[in-house]
Amino acid sequence: MSIRVIVADDQEIVRTGLRMILNAQPGIDVIGEVADGRRAVELAQRERPDVCLFDIRMPGMDGIEATRVLAGPTVEAPLAVVVITTFDLDEYVYAALKAGARGFLLKDAGPELLAQAVQAAADGEALIAPSITARLLQAFADAAPAPATAQPIDALTDREEQILAAVARGRTNNEIARELHITLSTVKTHITSLMVKLGVRNRVDIAIWAYETKRVGNRFGMR
C-alpha cells in the first residue's frame, strides 16, 4: 500500500514542488496540502495520514507547535511528522525533535533524501539531514545539564550500548544490522528494549537521551 502524505507550507510553489516530487516516487501519494499549521492539524486529525510533512514558519500555528499537537509526548496515538525548512538553525531542529518529529530536512535536500525521510518516518524510523545530526544533538547536550532521569530503568547491555551509539549517529536499522553483523529483527528487538529502559517512545528520543546524558560522547568517543 502507498504511504499517504499531507504537506503543509505557506508557499504555494513549495507545496506544488513537494507534491510533484513525492507523487513521482513509487509507493508515495500526497493526499492533501494546506497553507497553515492550524489547518494542517485539522487535516491530519481527520485523514490520519502515514506521514505529515510540515514547514516550520507558517501562519495560524507554526510547524513545531503543529508537530507537538500531533506527535508530542502526551499524544496517545501520535502521527509521524517530518519537518522541512529553509532555515538551518539548531534551535529549530532541536525544538522539532523534542516536539515529536521523526525527521528534519532542509528544503535543498533533494528528491532522494526527501523520499527516504518520508519512508523512514512511515516505517517508524527517523532521518535527519546528515549535515546537522551530530552537530545539533552534541551542541545542545553540551549546553544543557543532564536531565534528572539520566539513568535507564534497567542497566543497558553492551549490545544495547552499541545500538544506542549507532542510533545517536543517525544510523537506520539496516545500517546498524550491517555494522554489527546481526539480523534486522535483532536490531528491532534491542531498540524496543532501549525505548522501554529509557522511558522514551521512538528512536529520535533515544538519540536525544544519548547526547543529553553524555553517554555517547563518554563511552564511544563521538565528541
mmCIF file of C-alpha atoms in Angstrom:
data_model
loop_
_atom_site.group_PDB
_atom_site.id
_atom_site.type_symbol
_atom_site.label_atom_id
_atom_site.label_comp_id
_atom_site.label_asym_id
_atom_site.label_seq_id
_atom_site.Cartn_x
_atom_site.Cartn_y
_atom_site.Cartn_z
ATOM 1 C CA MET A 1 0.000 0.000 0.000
ATOM 2 C CA SER A 2 1.096 3.561 -0.685
ATOM 3 C CA ILE A 3 2.400 5.887 2.019
ATOM 4 C CA ARG A 4 -0.231 8.603 2.463
ATOM 5 C CA VAL A 5 1.302 12.052 2.984
ATOM 6 C CA ILE A 6 -0.042 15.518 3.725
ATOM 7 C CA VAL A 7 2.024 18.644 3.047
ATOM 8 C CA ALA A 8 1.805 21.947 4.936
ATOM 9 C CA ASP A 9 3.718 25.020 3.731
ATOM 10 C CA ASP A 10 2.607 28.619 3.383
ATOM 11 C CA GLN A 11 4.186 28.979 -0.076
ATOM 12 C CA GLU A 12 2.148 27.508 -2.914
ATOM 13 C CA ILE A 13 5.172 26.972 -5.144
ATOM 14 C CA VAL A 14 6.859 24.945 -2.412
ATOM 15 C CA ARG A 15 3.761 22.810 -1.828
ATOM 16 C CA THR A 16 3.490 22.197 -5.550
ATOM 17 C CA GLY A 17 7.143 21.173 -5.795
ATOM 18 C CA LEU A 18 6.931 18.826 -2.802
ATOM 19 C CA ARG A 19 3.753 17.253 -4.124
ATOM 20 C CA MET A 20 5.283 16.676 -7.563
ATOM 21 C CA ILE A 21 8.468 15.187 -6.102
ATOM 22 C CA LEU A 22 6.652 12.848 -3.725
ATOM 23 C CA ASN A 23 3.961 11.752 -6.181
ATOM 24 C CA ALA A 24 6.733 10.825 -8.606
ATOM 25 C CA GLN A 25 8.115 8.351 -6.059
ATOM 26 C CA PRO A 26 6.729 4.795 -6.222
ATOM 27 C CA GLY A 27 4.615 3.997 -3.197
ATOM 28 C CA ILE A 28 4.071 7.587 -2.008
ATOM 29 C CA ASP A 29 0.850 9.589 -2.501
ATOM 30 C CA VAL A 30 0.191 13.156 -1.377
ATOM 31 C CA ILE A 31 -3.433 13.111 -0.255
ATOM 32 C CA GLY A 32 -3.753 16.735 0.832
ATOM 33 C CA GLU A 33 -1.971 20.056 1.230
ATOM 34 C CA VAL A 34 -2.634 23.196 3.261
ATOM 35 C CA ALA A 35 -1.051 26.602 3.783
ATOM 36 C CA ASP A 36 -1.112 26.994 7.582
ATOM 37 C CA GLY A 37 -0.415 24.983 10.685
ATOM 38 C CA ARG A 38 -3.887 25.017 12.188
ATOM 39 C CA ARG A 39 -5.458 23.629 9.033
ATOM 40 C CA ALA A 40 -2.630 21.090 8.855
ATOM 41 C CA VAL A 41 -3.562 19.772 12.297
ATOM 42 C CA GLU A 42 -7.234 19.584 11.344
ATOM 43 C CA LEU A 43 -6.435 17.758 8.102
ATOM 44 C CA ALA A 44 -4.070 15.340 9.826
ATOM 45 C CA GLN A 45 -6.543 14.520 12.585
ATOM 46 C CA ARG A 46 -9.269 13.919 10.031
ATOM 47 C CA GLU A 47 -7.289 11.896 7.467
ATOM 48 C CA ARG A 48 -4.729 10.167 9.748
ATOM 49 C CA PRO A 49 -2.000 10.122 7.066
ATOM 50 C CA ASP A 50 1.058 7.905 7.343
ATOM 51 C CA VAL A 51 3.369 10.944 7.285
ATOM 52 C CA CYS A 52 2.893 14.693 7.766
ATOM 53 C CA LEU A 53 5.438 16.948 6.027
ATOM 54 C CA PHE A 54 5.478 20.357 7.743
ATOM 55 C CA ASP A 55 7.275 23.635 7.210
ATOM 56 C CA ILE A 56 8.275 25.495 10.400
ATOM 57 C CA ARG A 57 7.211 29.058 9.638
ATOM 58 C CA MET A 58 3.500 29.022 8.885
ATOM 59 C CA PRO A 59 0.602 31.317 9.812
ATOM 60 C CA GLY A 60 -2.025 30.273 12.336
ATOM 61 C CA MET A 61 0.234 27.740 14.045
ATOM 62 C CA ASP A 62 3.885 27.071 13.312
ATOM 63 C CA GLY A 63 5.186 23.665 12.325
ATOM 64 C CA ILE A 64 6.752 22.937 15.707
ATOM 65 C CA GLU A 65 3.508 23.513 17.594
ATOM 66 C CA ALA A 66 1.587 21.534 14.982
ATOM 67 C CA THR A 67 4.073 18.705 15.473
ATOM 68 C CA ARG A 68 3.609 18.849 19.240
ATOM 69 C CA VAL A 69 -0.173 18.642 18.874
ATOM 70 C CA LEU A 70 0.026 15.610 16.582
ATOM 71 C CA ALA A 71 3.100 13.789 17.875
ATOM 72 C CA GLY A 72 4.043 15.233 21.256
ATOM 73 C CA PRO A 73 4.757 13.246 24.437
ATOM 74 C CA THR A 74 1.155 13.432 25.660
ATOM 75 C CA VAL A 75 -0.457 12.330 22.377
ATOM 76 C CA GLU A 76 -1.946 8.843 22.731
ATOM 77 C CA ALA A 77 -1.855 7.940 19.026
ATOM 78 C CA PRO A 78 0.928 10.119 17.570
ATOM 79 C CA LEU A 79 1.335 10.664 13.854
ATOM 80 C CA ALA A 80 4.652 10.599 12.011
ATOM 81 C CA VAL A 81 5.874 14.127 11.274
ATOM 82 C CA VAL A 82 8.837 15.210 9.159
ATOM 83 C CA VAL A 83 9.780 18.882 9.393
ATOM 84 C CA ILE A 84 11.295 20.515 6.314
ATOM 85 C CA THR A 85 12.535 24.091 6.314
ATOM 86 C CA THR A 86 14.817 26.632 4.673
ATOM 87 C CA PHE A 87 16.396 27.596 7.976
ATOM 88 C CA ASP A 88 19.412 25.626 9.211
ATOM 89 C CA LEU A 89 19.004 26.789 12.806
ATOM 90 C CA ASP A 90 19.882 24.391 15.603
ATOM 91 C CA GLU A 91 17.159 25.662 17.909
ATOM 92 C CA TYR A 92 14.520 24.881 15.280
ATOM 93 C CA VAL A 93 15.796 21.354 14.760
ATOM 94 C CA TYR A 94 16.044 20.581 18.450
ATOM 95 C CA ALA A 95 12.598 22.041 19.161
ATOM 96 C CA ALA A 96 11.084 19.995 16.334
ATOM 97 C CA LEU A 97 12.626 16.754 17.590
ATOM 98 C CA LYS A 98 11.576 17.439 21.180
ATOM 99 C CA ALA A 99 8.069 18.134 19.879
ATOM 100 C CA GLY A 100 7.967 14.629 18.406
ATOM 101 C CA ALA A 101 9.182 14.981 14.806
ATOM 102 C CA ARG A 102 10.626 11.825 13.241
ATOM 103 C CA GLY A 103 12.727 13.712 10.754
ATOM 104 C CA PHE A 104 14.176 17.087 9.872
ATOM 105 C CA LEU A 105 15.304 18.162 6.415
ATOM 106 C CA LEU A 106 16.347 21.319 4.646
ATOM 107 C CA LYS A 107 14.438 22.251 1.505
ATOM 108 C CA ASP A 108 17.572 21.794 -0.598
ATOM 109 C CA ALA A 109 17.854 18.152 0.495
ATOM 110 C CA GLY A 110 16.843 16.812 -2.918
ATOM 111 C CA PRO A 111 14.200 14.302 -4.027
ATOM 112 C CA GLU A 112 16.080 11.174 -2.935
ATOM 113 C CA LEU A 113 16.656 12.294 0.650
ATOM 114 C CA LEU A 114 13.107 13.634 0.892
ATOM 115 C CA ALA A 115 11.680 10.285 -0.194
ATOM 116 C CA GLN A 116 13.992 8.471 2.226
ATOM 117 C CA ALA A 117 12.822 10.647 5.119
ATOM 118 C CA VAL A 118 9.161 10.004 4.323
ATOM 119 C CA GLN A 119 9.795 6.265 4.017
ATOM 120 C CA ALA A 120 11.757 6.195 7.279
ATOM 121 C CA ALA A 121 9.027 8.069 9.154
ATOM 122 C CA ALA A 122 6.362 5.719 7.796
ATOM 123 C CA ASP A 123 8.469 2.759 8.966
ATOM 124 C CA GLY A 124 8.780 4.175 12.480
ATOM 125 C CA GLU A 125 12.380 5.237 11.992
ATOM 126 C CA ALA A 126 13.892 8.691 11.666
ATOM 127 C CA LEU A 127 16.029 10.597 9.222
ATOM 128 C CA ILE A 128 17.665 13.912 10.000
ATOM 129 C CA ALA A 129 19.726 15.826 7.448
ATOM 130 C CA PRO A 130 23.245 14.374 7.799
ATOM 131 C CA SER A 131 24.808 17.840 7.866
ATOM 132 C CA ILE A 132 23.151 18.699 11.166
ATOM 133 C CA THR A 133 22.542 15.455 13.057
ATOM 134 C CA ALA A 134 25.592 15.048 15.288
ATOM 135 C CA ARG A 135 26.375 18.790 15.378
ATOM 136 C CA LEU A 136 22.911 19.639 16.624
ATOM 137 C CA LEU A 137 22.484 16.951 19.260
ATOM 138 C CA GLN A 138 26.018 17.309 20.642
ATOM 139 C CA ALA A 139 25.803 21.107 20.808
ATOM 140 C CA PHE A 140 22.604 21.062 22.830
ATOM 141 C CA ALA A 141 23.839 18.223 25.020
ATOM 142 C CA ASP A 142 26.976 20.214 25.859
ATOM 143 C CA ALA A 143 24.929 23.319 26.651
ATOM 144 C CA ALA A 144 22.338 21.678 28.897
ATOM 145 C CA PRO A 145 22.706 19.737 32.152
ATOM 146 C CA ALA A 146 21.773 16.074 32.117
ATOM 147 C CA PRO A 147 18.109 15.552 32.985
ATOM 148 C CA ALA A 148 17.085 14.150 36.357
ATOM 149 C CA THR A 149 16.132 10.848 34.703
ATOM 150 C CA ALA A 150 19.656 10.276 33.391
ATOM 151 C CA GLN A 151 19.782 6.615 34.340
ATOM 152 C CA PRO A 152 17.818 3.931 32.494
ATOM 153 C CA ILE A 153 15.161 1.963 34.331
ATOM 154 C CA ASP A 154 17.375 -1.123 33.984
ATOM 155 C CA ALA A 155 21.057 -1.268 33.091
ATOM 156 C CA LEU A 156 21.827 -1.413 29.379
ATOM 157 C CA THR A 157 23.631 -4.420 27.951
ATOM 158 C CA ASP A 158 26.832 -3.969 25.958
ATOM 159 C CA ARG A 159 24.907 -4.622 22.751
ATOM 160 C CA GLU A 160 22.264 -2.052 23.703
ATOM 161 C CA GLU A 161 25.046 0.481 24.339
ATOM 162 C CA GLN A 162 26.386 -0.181 20.837
ATOM 163 C CA ILE A 163 22.957 0.261 19.292
ATOM 164 C CA LEU A 164 22.365 3.390 21.388
ATOM 165 C CA ALA A 165 25.512 4.903 19.868
ATOM 166 C CA ALA A 166 24.511 3.872 16.357
ATOM 167 C CA VAL A 167 21.034 5.370 16.700
ATOM 168 C CA ALA A 168 22.578 8.597 18.027
ATOM 169 C CA ARG A 169 24.725 8.777 14.885
ATOM 170 C CA GLY A 170 21.566 8.618 12.773
ATOM 171 C CA ARG A 171 22.019 5.054 11.522
ATOM 172 C CA THR A 172 18.975 3.205 10.194
ATOM 173 C CA ASN A 173 18.058 -0.288 11.365
ATOM 174 C CA ASN A 174 19.525 -1.820 8.195
ATOM 175 C CA GLU A 175 22.788 0.076 8.637
ATOM 176 C CA ILE A 176 23.030 -0.995 12.274
ATOM 177 C CA ALA A 177 22.447 -4.621 11.308
ATOM 178 C CA ARG A 178 25.257 -4.464 8.739
ATOM 179 C CA GLU A 179 27.681 -2.658 11.052
ATOM 180 C CA LEU A 180 27.145 -5.018 13.997
ATOM 181 C CA HIS A 181 26.678 -8.163 11.898
ATOM 182 C CA ILE A 182 23.309 -9.002 13.413
ATOM 183 C CA THR A 183 19.866 -9.562 11.929
ATOM 184 C CA LEU A 184 17.360 -6.798 11.325
ATOM 185 C CA SER A 185 14.904 -8.427 13.734
ATOM 186 C CA THR A 186 17.589 -8.436 16.449
ATOM 187 C CA VAL A 187 18.161 -4.708 15.916
ATOM 188 C CA LYS A 188 14.434 -4.025 16.249
ATOM 189 C CA THR A 189 14.272 -6.115 19.427
ATOM 190 C CA HIS A 190 17.138 -4.153 21.003
ATOM 191 C CA ILE A 191 15.629 -0.795 20.007
ATOM 192 C CA THR A 192 12.314 -1.801 21.573
ATOM 193 C CA SER A 193 14.193 -2.761 24.728
ATOM 194 C CA LEU A 194 16.021 0.589 24.706
ATOM 195 C CA MET A 195 12.750 2.504 24.463
ATOM 196 C CA VAL A 196 11.369 0.596 27.442
ATOM 197 C CA LYS A 197 14.511 1.036 29.556
ATOM 198 C CA LEU A 198 14.907 4.731 28.725
ATOM 199 C CA GLY A 199 11.203 5.516 29.026
ATOM 200 C CA VAL A 200 11.022 7.030 25.523
ATOM 201 C CA ARG A 201 8.731 6.495 22.547
ATOM 202 C CA ASN A 202 10.903 6.478 19.437
ATOM 203 C CA ARG A 203 14.459 6.406 18.089
ATOM 204 C CA VAL A 204 14.750 10.203 17.941
ATOM 205 C CA ASP A 205 14.120 10.285 21.689
ATOM 206 C CA ILE A 206 16.778 7.564 22.079
ATOM 207 C CA ALA A 207 19.299 9.756 20.228
ATOM 208 C CA ILE A 208 18.417 12.854 22.245
ATOM 209 C CA TRP A 209 18.716 10.859 25.503
ATOM 210 C CA ALA A 210 22.123 9.541 24.459
ATOM 211 C CA TYR A 211 23.520 13.012 23.849
ATOM 212 C CA GLU A 212 21.814 14.794 26.737
ATOM 213 C CA THR A 213 23.139 12.268 29.237
ATOM 214 C CA LYS A 214 26.627 12.339 27.674
ATOM 215 C CA ARG A 215 26.653 8.533 27.429
ATOM 216 C CA VAL A 216 27.534 8.530 23.750
ATOM 217 C CA GLY A 217 30.391 11.006 23.955
ATOM 218 C CA ASN A 218 31.782 9.492 27.130
ATOM 219 C CA ARG A 219 31.824 5.864 26.038
ATOM 220 C CA PHE A 220 32.262 5.881 22.292
ATOM 221 C CA GLY A 221 34.479 8.889 21.579
ATOM 222 C CA MET A 222 31.893 10.728 19.457
ATOM 223 C CA ARG A 223 32.708 14.272 20.593
#
